[in-house]
Each structure stands twice: as structure tokens, then as C-alpha cells.
Tab-separated table of C-alpha atoms in Angstrom:
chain	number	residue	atom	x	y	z
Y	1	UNK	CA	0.000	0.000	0.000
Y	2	UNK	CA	1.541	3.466	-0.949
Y	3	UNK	CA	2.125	6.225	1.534
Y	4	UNK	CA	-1.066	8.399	0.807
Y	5	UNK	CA	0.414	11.754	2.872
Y	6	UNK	CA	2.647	13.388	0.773
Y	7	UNK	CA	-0.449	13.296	-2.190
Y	8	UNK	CA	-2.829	14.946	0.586
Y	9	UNK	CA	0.118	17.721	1.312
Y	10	UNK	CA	-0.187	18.521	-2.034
Y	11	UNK	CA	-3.578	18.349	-3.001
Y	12	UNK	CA	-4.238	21.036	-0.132
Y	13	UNK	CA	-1.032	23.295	-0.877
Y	14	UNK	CA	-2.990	22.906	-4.639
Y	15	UNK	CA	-6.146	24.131	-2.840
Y	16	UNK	CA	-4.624	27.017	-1.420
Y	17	UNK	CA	-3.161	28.687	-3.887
Y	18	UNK	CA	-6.003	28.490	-6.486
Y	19	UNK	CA	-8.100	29.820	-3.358
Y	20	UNK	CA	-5.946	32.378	-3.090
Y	21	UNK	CA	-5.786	33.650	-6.680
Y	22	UNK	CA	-9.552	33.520	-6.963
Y	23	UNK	CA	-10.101	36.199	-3.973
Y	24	UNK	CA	-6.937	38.551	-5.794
Y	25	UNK	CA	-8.997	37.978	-8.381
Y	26	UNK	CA	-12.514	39.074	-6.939
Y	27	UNK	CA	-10.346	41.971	-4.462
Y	28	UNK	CA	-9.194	43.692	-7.809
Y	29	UNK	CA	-12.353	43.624	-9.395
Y	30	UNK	CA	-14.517	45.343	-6.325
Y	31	UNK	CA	-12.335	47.526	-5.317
Y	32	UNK	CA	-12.325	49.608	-8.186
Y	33	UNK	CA	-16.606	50.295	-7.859
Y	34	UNK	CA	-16.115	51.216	-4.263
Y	35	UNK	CA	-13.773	53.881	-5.349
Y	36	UNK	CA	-15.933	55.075	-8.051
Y	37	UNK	CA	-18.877	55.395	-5.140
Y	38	UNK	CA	-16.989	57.190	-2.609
Y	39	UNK	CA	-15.972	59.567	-4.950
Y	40	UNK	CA	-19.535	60.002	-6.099
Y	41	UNK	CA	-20.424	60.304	-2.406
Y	42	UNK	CA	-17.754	62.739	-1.762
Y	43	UNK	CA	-18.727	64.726	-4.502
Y	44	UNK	CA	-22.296	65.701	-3.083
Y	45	UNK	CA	-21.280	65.281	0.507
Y	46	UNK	CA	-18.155	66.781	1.101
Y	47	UNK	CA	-18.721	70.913	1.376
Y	48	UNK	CA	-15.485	71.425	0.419
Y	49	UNK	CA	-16.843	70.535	-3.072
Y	50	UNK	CA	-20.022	72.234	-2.839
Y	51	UNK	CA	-17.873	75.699	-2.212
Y	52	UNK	CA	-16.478	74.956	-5.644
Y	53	UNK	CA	-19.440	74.209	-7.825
Y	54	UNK	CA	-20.994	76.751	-6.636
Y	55	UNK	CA	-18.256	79.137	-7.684
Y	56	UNK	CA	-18.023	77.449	-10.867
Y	57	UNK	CA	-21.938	78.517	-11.103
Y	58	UNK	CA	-21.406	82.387	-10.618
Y	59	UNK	CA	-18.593	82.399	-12.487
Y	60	UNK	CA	-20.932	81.048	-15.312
Y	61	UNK	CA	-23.611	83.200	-14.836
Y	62	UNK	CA	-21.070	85.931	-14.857
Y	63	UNK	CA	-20.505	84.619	-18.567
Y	64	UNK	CA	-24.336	84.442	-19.508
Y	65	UNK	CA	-25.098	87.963	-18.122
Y	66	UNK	CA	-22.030	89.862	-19.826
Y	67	UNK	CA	-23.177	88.219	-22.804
Y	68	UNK	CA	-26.650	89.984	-22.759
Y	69	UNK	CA	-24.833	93.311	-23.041
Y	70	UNK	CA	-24.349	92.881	-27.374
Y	71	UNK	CA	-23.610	96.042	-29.670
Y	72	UNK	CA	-27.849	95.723	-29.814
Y	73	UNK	CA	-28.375	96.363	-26.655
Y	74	UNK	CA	-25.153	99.071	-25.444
Y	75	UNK	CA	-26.547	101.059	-29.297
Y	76	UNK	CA	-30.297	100.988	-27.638
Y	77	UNK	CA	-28.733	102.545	-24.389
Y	78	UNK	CA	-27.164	104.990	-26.115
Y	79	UNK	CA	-29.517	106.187	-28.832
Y	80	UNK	CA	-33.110	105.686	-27.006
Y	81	UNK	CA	-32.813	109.038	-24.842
Y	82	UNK	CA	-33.339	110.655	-28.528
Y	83	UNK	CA	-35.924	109.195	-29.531
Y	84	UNK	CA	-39.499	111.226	-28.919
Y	85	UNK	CA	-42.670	110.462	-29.471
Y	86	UNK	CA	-44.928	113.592	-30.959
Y	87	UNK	CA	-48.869	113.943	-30.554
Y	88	UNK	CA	-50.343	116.595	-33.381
Y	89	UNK	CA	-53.650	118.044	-33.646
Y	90	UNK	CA	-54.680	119.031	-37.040
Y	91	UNK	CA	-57.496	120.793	-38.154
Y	92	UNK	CA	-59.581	118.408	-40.813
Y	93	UNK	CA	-62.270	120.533	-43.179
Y	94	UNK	CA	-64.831	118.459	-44.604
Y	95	UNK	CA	-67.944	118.995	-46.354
Y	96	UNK	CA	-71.914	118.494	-45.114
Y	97	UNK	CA	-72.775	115.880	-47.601
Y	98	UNK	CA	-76.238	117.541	-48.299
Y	99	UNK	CA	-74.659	120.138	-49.748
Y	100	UNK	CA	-73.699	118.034	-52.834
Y	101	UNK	CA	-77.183	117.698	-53.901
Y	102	UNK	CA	-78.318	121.119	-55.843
Y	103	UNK	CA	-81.559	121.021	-54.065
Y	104	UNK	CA	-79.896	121.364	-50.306
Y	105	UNK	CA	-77.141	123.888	-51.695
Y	106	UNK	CA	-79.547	126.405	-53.374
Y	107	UNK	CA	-80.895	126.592	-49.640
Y	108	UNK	CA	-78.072	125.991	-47.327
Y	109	UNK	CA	-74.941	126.546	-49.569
Y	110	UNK	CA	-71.979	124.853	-49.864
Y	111	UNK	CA	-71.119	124.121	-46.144
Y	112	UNK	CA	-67.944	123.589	-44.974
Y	113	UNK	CA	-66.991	122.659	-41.475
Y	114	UNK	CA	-63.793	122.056	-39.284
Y	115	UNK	CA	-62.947	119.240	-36.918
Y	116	UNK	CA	-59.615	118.937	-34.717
Y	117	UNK	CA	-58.030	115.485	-35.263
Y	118	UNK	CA	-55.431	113.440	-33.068
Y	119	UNK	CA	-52.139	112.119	-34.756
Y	120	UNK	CA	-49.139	109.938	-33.461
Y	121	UNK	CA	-45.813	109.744	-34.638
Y	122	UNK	CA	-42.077	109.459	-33.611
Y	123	UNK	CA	-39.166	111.847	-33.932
Y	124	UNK	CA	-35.504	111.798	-33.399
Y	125	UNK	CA	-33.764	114.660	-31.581
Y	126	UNK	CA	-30.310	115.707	-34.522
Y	127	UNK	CA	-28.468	118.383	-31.744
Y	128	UNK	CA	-28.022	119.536	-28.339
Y	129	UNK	CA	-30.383	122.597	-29.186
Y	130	UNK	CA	-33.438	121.014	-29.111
Y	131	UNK	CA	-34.153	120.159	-33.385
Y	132	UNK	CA	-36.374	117.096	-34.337
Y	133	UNK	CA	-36.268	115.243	-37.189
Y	134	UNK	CA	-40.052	113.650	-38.370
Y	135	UNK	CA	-42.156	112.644	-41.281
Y	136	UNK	CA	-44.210	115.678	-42.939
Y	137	UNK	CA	-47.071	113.641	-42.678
Y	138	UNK	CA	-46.192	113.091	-39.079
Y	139	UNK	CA	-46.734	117.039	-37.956
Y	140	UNK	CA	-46.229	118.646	-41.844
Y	141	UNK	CA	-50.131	119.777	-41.310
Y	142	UNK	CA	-50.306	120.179	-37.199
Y	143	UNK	CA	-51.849	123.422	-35.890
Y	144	UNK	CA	-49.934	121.947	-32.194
Y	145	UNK	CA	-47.748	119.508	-31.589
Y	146	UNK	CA	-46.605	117.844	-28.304
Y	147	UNK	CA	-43.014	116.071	-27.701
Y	148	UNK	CA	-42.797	113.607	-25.129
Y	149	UNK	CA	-39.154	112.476	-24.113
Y	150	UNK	CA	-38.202	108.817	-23.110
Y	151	UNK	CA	-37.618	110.816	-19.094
Y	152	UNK	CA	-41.026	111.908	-18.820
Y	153	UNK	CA	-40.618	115.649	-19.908
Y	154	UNK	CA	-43.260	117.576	-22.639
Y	155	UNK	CA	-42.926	120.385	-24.621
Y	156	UNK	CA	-44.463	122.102	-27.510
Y	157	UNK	CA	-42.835	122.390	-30.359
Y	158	UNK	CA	-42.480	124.450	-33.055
Y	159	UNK	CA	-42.561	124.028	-36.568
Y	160	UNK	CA	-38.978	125.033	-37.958
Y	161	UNK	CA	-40.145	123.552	-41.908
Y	162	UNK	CA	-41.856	121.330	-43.757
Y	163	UNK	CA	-41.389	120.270	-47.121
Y	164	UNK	CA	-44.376	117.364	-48.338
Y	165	UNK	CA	-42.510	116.340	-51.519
Y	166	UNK	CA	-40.045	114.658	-49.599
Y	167	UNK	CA	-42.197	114.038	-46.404
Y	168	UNK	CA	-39.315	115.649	-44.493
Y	169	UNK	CA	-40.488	118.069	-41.267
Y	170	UNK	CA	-38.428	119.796	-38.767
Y	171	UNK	CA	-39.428	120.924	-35.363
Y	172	UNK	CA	-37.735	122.582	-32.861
Y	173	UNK	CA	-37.997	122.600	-28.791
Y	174	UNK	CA	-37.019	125.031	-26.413
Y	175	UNK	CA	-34.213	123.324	-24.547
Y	176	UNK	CA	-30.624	122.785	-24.085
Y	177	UNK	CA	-28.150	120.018	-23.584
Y	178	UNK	CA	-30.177	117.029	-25.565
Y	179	UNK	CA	-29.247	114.209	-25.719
Y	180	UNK	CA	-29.177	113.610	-29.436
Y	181	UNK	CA	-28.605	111.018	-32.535
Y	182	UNK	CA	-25.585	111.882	-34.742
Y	183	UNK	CA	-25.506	111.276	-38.731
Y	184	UNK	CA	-23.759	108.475	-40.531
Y	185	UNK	CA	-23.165	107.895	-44.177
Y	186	UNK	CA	-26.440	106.120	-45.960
Y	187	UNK	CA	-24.190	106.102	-49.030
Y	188	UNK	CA	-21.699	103.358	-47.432
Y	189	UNK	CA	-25.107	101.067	-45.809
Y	190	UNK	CA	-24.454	98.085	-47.170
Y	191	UNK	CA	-27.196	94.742	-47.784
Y	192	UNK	CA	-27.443	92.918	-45.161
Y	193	UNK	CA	-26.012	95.218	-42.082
Y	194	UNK	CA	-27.573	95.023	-38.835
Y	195	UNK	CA	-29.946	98.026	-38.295
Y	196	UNK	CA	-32.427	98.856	-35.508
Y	197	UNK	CA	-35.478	100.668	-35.884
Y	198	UNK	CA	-36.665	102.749	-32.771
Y	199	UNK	CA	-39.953	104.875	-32.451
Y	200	UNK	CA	-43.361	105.088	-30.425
Y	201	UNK	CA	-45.918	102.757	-32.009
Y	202	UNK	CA	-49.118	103.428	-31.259
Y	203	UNK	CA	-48.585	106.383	-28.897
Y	204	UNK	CA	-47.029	103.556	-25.997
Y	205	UNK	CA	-45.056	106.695	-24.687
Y	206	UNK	CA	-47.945	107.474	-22.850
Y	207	UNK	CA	-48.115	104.709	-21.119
Y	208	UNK	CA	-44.274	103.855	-20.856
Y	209	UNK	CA	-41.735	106.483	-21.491
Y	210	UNK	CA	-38.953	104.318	-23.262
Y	211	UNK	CA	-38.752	103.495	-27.059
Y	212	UNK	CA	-40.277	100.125	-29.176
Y	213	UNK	CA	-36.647	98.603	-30.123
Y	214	UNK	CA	-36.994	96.222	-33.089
Y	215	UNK	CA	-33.891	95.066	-35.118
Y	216	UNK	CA	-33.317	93.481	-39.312
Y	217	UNK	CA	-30.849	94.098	-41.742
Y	218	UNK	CA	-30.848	96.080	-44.447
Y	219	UNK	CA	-33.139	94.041	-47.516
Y	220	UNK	CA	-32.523	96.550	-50.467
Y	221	UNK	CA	-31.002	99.590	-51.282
Y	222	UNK	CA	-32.259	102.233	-53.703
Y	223	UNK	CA	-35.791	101.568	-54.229
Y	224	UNK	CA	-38.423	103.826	-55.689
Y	225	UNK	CA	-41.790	103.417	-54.460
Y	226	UNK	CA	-43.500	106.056	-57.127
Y	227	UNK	CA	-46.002	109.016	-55.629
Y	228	UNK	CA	-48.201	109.113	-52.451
Y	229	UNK	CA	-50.437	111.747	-51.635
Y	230	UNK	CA	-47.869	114.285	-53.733
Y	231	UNK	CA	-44.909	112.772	-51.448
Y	232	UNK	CA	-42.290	110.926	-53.819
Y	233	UNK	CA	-40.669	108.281	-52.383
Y	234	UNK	CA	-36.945	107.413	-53.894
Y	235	UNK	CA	-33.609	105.839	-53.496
Y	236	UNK	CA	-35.000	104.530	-50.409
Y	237	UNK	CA	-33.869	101.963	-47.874
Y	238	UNK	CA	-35.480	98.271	-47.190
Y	239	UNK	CA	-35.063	96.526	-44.115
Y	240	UNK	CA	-37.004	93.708	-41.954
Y	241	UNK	CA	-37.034	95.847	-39.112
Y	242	UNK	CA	-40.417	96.219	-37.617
Y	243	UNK	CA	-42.003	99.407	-38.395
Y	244	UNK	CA	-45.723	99.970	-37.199
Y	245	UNK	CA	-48.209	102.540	-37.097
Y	246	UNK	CA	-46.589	105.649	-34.769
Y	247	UNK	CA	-42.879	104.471	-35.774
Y	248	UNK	CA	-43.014	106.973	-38.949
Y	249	UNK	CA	-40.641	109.643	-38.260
Y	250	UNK	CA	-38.054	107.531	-36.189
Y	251	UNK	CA	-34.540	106.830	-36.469
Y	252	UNK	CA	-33.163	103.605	-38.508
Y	253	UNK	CA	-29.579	103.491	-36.648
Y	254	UNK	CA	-26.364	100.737	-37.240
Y	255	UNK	CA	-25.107	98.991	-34.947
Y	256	UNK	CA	-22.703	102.836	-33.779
Y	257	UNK	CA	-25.842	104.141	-33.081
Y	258	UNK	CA	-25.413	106.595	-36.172
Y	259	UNK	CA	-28.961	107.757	-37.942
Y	260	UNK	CA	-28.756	106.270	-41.263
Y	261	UNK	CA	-32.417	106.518	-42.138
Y	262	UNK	CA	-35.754	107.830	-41.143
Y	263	UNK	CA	-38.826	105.473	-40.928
Y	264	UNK	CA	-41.334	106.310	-42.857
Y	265	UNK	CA	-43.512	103.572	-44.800
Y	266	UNK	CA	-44.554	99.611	-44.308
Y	267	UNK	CA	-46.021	97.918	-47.081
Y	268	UNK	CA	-49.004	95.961	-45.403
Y	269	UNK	CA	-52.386	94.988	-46.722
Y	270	UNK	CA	-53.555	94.843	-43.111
Y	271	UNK	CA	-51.672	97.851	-41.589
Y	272	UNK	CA	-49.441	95.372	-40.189
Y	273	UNK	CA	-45.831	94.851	-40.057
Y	274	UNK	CA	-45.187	92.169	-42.859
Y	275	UNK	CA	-40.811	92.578	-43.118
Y	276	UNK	CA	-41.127	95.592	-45.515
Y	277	UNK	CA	-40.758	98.798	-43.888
Y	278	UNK	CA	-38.734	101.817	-45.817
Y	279	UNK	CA	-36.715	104.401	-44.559
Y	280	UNK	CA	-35.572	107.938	-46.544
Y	281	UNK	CA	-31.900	107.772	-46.535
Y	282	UNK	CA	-29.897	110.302	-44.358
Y	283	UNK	CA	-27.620	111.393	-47.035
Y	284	UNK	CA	-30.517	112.604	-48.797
Y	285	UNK	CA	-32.148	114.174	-45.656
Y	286	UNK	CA	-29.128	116.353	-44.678
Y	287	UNK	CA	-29.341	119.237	-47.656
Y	288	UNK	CA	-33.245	119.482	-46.812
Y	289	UNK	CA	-32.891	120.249	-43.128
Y	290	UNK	CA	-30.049	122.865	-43.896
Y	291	UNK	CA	-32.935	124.643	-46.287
Y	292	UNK	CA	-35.376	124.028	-43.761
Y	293	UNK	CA	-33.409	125.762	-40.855
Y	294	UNK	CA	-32.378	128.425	-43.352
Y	295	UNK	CA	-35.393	129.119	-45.215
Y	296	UNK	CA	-38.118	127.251	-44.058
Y	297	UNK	CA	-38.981	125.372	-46.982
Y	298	UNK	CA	-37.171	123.722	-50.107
Y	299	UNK	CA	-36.769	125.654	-53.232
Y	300	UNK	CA	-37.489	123.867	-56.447
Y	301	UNK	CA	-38.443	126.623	-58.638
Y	302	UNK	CA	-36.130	125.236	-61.325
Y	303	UNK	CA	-36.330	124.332	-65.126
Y	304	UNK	CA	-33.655	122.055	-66.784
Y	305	UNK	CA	-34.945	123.210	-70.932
Y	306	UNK	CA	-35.544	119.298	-71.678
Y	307	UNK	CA	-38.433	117.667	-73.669
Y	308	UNK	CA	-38.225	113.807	-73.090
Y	309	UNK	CA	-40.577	110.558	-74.525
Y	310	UNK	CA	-40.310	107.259	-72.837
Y	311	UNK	CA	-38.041	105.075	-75.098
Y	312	UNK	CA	-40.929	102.764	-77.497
Y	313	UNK	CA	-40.658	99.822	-79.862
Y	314	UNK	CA	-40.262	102.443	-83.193
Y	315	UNK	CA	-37.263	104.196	-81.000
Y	316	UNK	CA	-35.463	101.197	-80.360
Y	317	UNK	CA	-35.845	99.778	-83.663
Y	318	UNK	CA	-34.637	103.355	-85.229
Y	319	UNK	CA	-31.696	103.378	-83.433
Y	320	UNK	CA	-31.167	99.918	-82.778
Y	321	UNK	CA	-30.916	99.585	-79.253
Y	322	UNK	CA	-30.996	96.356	-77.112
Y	323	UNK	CA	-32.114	96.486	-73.820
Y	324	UNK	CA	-32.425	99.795	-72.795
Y	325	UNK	CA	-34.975	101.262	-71.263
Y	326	UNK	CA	-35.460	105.009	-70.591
Y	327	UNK	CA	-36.444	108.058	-71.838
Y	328	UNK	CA	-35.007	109.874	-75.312
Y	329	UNK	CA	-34.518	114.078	-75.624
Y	330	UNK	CA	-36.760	115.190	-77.983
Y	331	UNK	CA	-36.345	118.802	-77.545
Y	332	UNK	CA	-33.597	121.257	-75.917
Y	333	UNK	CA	-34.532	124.919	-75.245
Y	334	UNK	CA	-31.834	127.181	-76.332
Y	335	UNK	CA	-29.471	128.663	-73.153
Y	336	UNK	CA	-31.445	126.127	-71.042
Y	337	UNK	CA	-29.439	124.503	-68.438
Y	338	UNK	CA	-29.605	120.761	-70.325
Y	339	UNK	CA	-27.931	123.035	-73.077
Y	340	UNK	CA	-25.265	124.389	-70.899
Y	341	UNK	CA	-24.443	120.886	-70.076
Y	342	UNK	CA	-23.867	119.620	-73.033
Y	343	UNK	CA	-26.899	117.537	-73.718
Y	344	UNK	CA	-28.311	117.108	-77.495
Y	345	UNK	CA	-31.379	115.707	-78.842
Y	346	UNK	CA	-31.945	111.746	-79.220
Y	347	UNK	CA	-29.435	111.516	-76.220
Y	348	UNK	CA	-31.442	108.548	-74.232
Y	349	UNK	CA	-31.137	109.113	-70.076
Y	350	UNK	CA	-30.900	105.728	-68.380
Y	351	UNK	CA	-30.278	106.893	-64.961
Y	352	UNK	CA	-30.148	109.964	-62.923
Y	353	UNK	CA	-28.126	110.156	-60.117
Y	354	UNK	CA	-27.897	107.026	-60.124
Y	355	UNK	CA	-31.026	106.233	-60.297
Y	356	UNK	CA	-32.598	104.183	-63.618
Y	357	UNK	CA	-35.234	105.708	-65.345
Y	358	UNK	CA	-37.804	103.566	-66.656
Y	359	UNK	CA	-39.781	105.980	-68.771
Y	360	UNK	CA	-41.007	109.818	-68.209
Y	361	UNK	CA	-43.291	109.486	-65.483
Y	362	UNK	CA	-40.609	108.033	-63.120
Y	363	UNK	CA	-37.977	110.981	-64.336
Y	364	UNK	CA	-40.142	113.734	-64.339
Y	365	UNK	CA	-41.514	112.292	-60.438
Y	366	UNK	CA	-37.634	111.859	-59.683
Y	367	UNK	CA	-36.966	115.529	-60.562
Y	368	UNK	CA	-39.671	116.848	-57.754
Y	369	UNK	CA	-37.522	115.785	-55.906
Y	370	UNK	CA	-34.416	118.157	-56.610
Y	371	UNK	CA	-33.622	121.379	-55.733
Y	372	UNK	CA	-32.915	125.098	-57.476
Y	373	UNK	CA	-29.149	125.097	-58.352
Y	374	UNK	CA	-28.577	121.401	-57.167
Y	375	UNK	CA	-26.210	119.579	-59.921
Y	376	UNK	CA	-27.591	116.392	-61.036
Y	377	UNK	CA	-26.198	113.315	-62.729
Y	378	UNK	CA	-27.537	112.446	-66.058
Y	379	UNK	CA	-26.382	108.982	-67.478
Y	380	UNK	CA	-26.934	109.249	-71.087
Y	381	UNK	CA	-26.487	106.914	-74.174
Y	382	UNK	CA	-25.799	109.101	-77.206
Y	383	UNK	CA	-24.541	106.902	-80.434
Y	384	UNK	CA	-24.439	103.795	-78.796
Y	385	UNK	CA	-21.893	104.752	-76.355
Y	386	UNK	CA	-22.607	106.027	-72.703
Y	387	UNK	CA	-22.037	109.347	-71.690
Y	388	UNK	CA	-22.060	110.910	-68.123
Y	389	UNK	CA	-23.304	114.907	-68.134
Y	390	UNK	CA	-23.866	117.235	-64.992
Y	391	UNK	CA	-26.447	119.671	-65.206
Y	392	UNK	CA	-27.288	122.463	-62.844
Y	393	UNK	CA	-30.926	123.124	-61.784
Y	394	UNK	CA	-30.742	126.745	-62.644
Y	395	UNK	CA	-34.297	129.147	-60.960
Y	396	UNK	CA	-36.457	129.534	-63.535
Y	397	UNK	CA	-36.686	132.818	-65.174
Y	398	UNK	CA	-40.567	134.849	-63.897
């Protein structure tokens, strides 16, 4: 019979070491998850910890709230204590509607009678002294008119000048030390700049004494909208800004908080903002409130000695043109100021300052809109080639 110990020794020494290397085994896998929860636990437990995430949270809030403050918001600041908001009162005549029936007139007459009316509008205050910029139809026709500033002040105001063709008004308040909006360039605006549009819509300035703020880019540049009520409406700006009923009259600023326009029209078929509001350029506003401070009105008691036909099927066939469109001269009065310039008959004007012509109504509307002795820009085609000639909007002779 063999000696059975020394087989048991080893069988147990056997034993014990694969016992052994199973609990390494299971020791190095737990110990690793009951790190991972005390440092969980630690993490929401330990104060130490809750010192620093809560730093970490003001420091982040820090971060959200300086980032409110944009260019938007510091040009708001800055340009809102200009902005007014003017109430008018006109005086409305209109007729007794019996008195358009012969029977009732040969009795009563024709009867006329008066009514006072209530307008709203917005303005922008353009110096220290106390002058507003607004629409004519704004408070062109207001027998008062009331400005309310953005700190709770009123004053009456007084008409400085009006002028309706270019719906361009300027009052005048009796005051010092205004804050005030200064003038950019409208000629460098280019598509697609930020712009904000600021004004009193719907007379809130009675209620709350602070500006509407609403903000676009410039859509377009240059557009002519034709004749309103005997206002002409060109080279104007487009933008998606908001402009509602009461903004007329209020500044269109970039992102400097320069005045580069002046809201006046929405296209809406509900009277609603739709993303097409218009604004008359600045550059074009400047010349008209140095007349208006001057004189009190615009002068355009001009001639420019020019006969003109819009540009036909027979015209372009005659002088075989290709796609042109325009007017041609068909008539130059001698020593007339076209003459001085240089023009000739059958020259065709494309553009005017700029600005295309697309037959005679849109260049004889275009020239309302000029002023005595102010040079103007004719682009010309004359022989197939294009020509540039400057002409001088000389008074006309009485």
C-alpha cells in the first residue's frame, strides 16, 4: 500500500493557492466600484466641493449675463434718450354731404366745417439745441404739436419747416443740452447690415416712457416706391425691421448708433408689419434740413430746358438699341441749363443720379424731388456709347 500523505500535502497546498488567486482575483475587481462610489459620495457630501461648484456657477452666470450686453443692446442705451414720441392736432375741413345735392345747396350753400383730429408719430432729436427730425405727414399739417421724451418731460414744439414732396419736417424745442442722434453715411449702408429701428408705435409713450426697439438688416437699397399723396418716395432703404403705425418719423440706426435713415412707410395689406418697412436715406435728408433751418422750406423753382418721350418699340428699332430702357430728348430749349451741359437731342437718359429711369413718369416724379441750383447726374447713351453729363438746376426765369 503506498504512503497516501505526501499526495494529501499537495492536493491542499494545490487548494490554497487556487483559493488564493480567486479572492486577488474578486479583491481587484470590487475595489475599483467602491472607489468610483466614494468619490460620487464625496462629490455631493463633502462641502469642500459644494464651495467649488458653486463658484463654478457664478462664475458662469457671470458669462451668460455679460453676454446679454451685445452692440444691440449698449446702441439701444445709447440712442433711445433721442428718440421722442410727438402727438399733433390738425385741423380736418370736410364737407356736409347735403350740400352736394343742388336742391340742399340752393338753400343751405356749400357748407364747410372744421374738426380737430389726433395724430401719433415718432421723432428723433439731430443736436443739443433742441431740433427734431419727423415725417411731414407726421406734424407737416399740425396746428400743435406735443413732444414727449423717453424721461417723462413735454414740450411744444415748433414748426422750424416742412417740405411734403419729400415728407421731411423739422421741429424745434425750447431746450438745451439734448441728448441727441448723430448722422452716418447712408451712401456706405451696405445689404445685409444690422440696423435697428426705434420709435413710439401706437402712442405707448404714454403709457411707458422708453422706445419700441426692433432690429433686421438692411433688404434693399435704392428703391423707388412712385407718388403718395404728392410725397415721392426714392432711393430709399429696405429693411425687416419692424415698423408699425406711430414708428413713422423715427430713427433707422447701425449697430454705432449713427442715424442712417428715417422710418417712414410699411407695405401691409392689413396695416401690419409684414418685413417691408422703408426708410428715406440720411444722405438725402441732410441738404433738406439745412434749407429748412435756413429758409423754411425747399426751393425747387427750377427748369432744366428738356423735352423727353419714354423710349418705345419704333425708338429702339430706329436706333437699334438692345435692352435699354429710358427716356429719349426730344427737344432742348436754347441757353437752357440741359444746353449748358452739353446735352443734345436723341441723347437717351438711363439713370439719374444714379437712379434708372424707366420711362417719363418716373424721371419727371424723380426731378420733384431736386432742388434750385442742385447739380444732377444724367447717365446718357448718345450713339451707342454712354455718356455721363452734370447739369445744374438753374431758378427759372418769372
Amino acid at each position: 500500500m503506498k504512503n497516501l500523505k505526501p499526495i494529501l500535502i499537495s492536493s491542499l497546498v494545490t487548494l490554497l493557492i487556487v483559493s488564493l488567486a480567486f479572492a486577488y482575483y474578486f479583491y481587484k475587481n470590487q475595489k475599483p466600484k467602491k472607489t468610483t462610489v466614494a468619490a460620487a459620495q464625496t462629490a455631493s457630501t463633502n462641502p469642500n466641493y459644494q464651495i467649488k461648484d458653486t463658484l463654478l456657477n457664478i462664475e458662469r452666470n457671470k458669462e451668460i449675463t455679460n453676454s446679454r450686453a451685445t452692440i444691440i443692446t449698449e446702441t439701444v442705451f445709447k440712442v433711445s434718450p433721442a428718440v421722442v414720441g410727438i402727438t399733433v392736432t390738425e385741423i380736418q375741413e370736410y364737407r356736409d354731404p347735403f350740400s352736394q345735392d343742388p336742391f340742399f345747396r340752393q338753400f343751405f350753400g356749400d357748407r364747410i366745417y372744421k374738426r380737430k383730429i389726433k395724430g401719433l408719430g415718432s421723432g428723433t432729436i439731430i443736436s443739443p439745441d433742441g431740433y427734431i427730425l419727423t415725417n411731414d405727414h407726421v406734424a407737416g399739417n399740425a396746428v400743435k404739436t406735443i413732444v414727449t421724451m423717453t424721461d417723462g418731460r413735454h414740450f411744444n414744439a415748433k414748426k422750424i419747416g416742412t417740405d411734403m414732396t419729400s415728407d421731411i419736417c423739422l421741429l424745434k424745442i425750447d431746450a438745451e443740452n439734448l441728448p441727441y442722434v448723430p448722422f452716418g453715411n447712408s451712401d456706405k449702408i451696405l445689404i445685409g447690415e444690422w440696423v435697428i429701428a426705434l420709435g413710439n408705435p401706437f402712442g405707448l409713450f404714454e403709457i411707458n416712457n422708453k422706445p419700441t426697439v426692433t432690429v433686421g438688416v438692411i433688404s434693399s437699397l435704392g428703391l423707388n416706391l412712385g407718388v403718395d399723396n404728392n410725397r415721392y418716395y426714392y432711393d430709399m432703404l429696405q429693411t425687416d425691421a419692424a415698423i408699425n403705425s406711430g414708428n413713422s418719423g423715427g430713427p433707422l440706426v447701425n449697430s454705432t448708433g449713427q442715424i442712417i435713415g428715417m422710418n417712414t412707410l410699411i407695405y401691409s395689406k392689413t396695416g401690419g408689419n409684414i418685413g417691408l418697412g422703408f426708410a428715406i436715406p440720411i444722405n438725402r435728408i441732410k441738404p433738406i434740413i439745412k434749407d429748412l433751418k435756413t429758409k423754411g422750406k425747399v426751393d425747387r423753382n427750377f427748369w432744366t430746358g428738356l423735352s423727353i418721350q419714354t423710349i418705345n418699340e419704333g425708338i429702339v428699332n430706329y436706333f437699334k438699341l438692345s435692352n435699354v430702357q429710358g427716356v429719349i430728348i426730344t427737344k432742348i430749349a436754347p441757353n437752357s441749363p440741359a444746353e449748358k451741359a452739353g446735352l443734345k437731342v436723341a441723347d437717351i437718359i438711363t439713370k439719374v443720379d444714379n437712379i434708372k429711369i424707366q420711362d417719363d413718369v418716373t424721371l419727371i416724379n424723380l426731378m420733384h424731388t431736386k432742388e434750385t441750383n442742385e447739380i444732377v447726374t444724367f447717365q446718357i447713351i448718345r450713339k451707342n456709347k454712354p455718356l455721363e453729363k452734370s447739369i445744374k438746376l438753374e431758378p427759372k426765369n418769372d
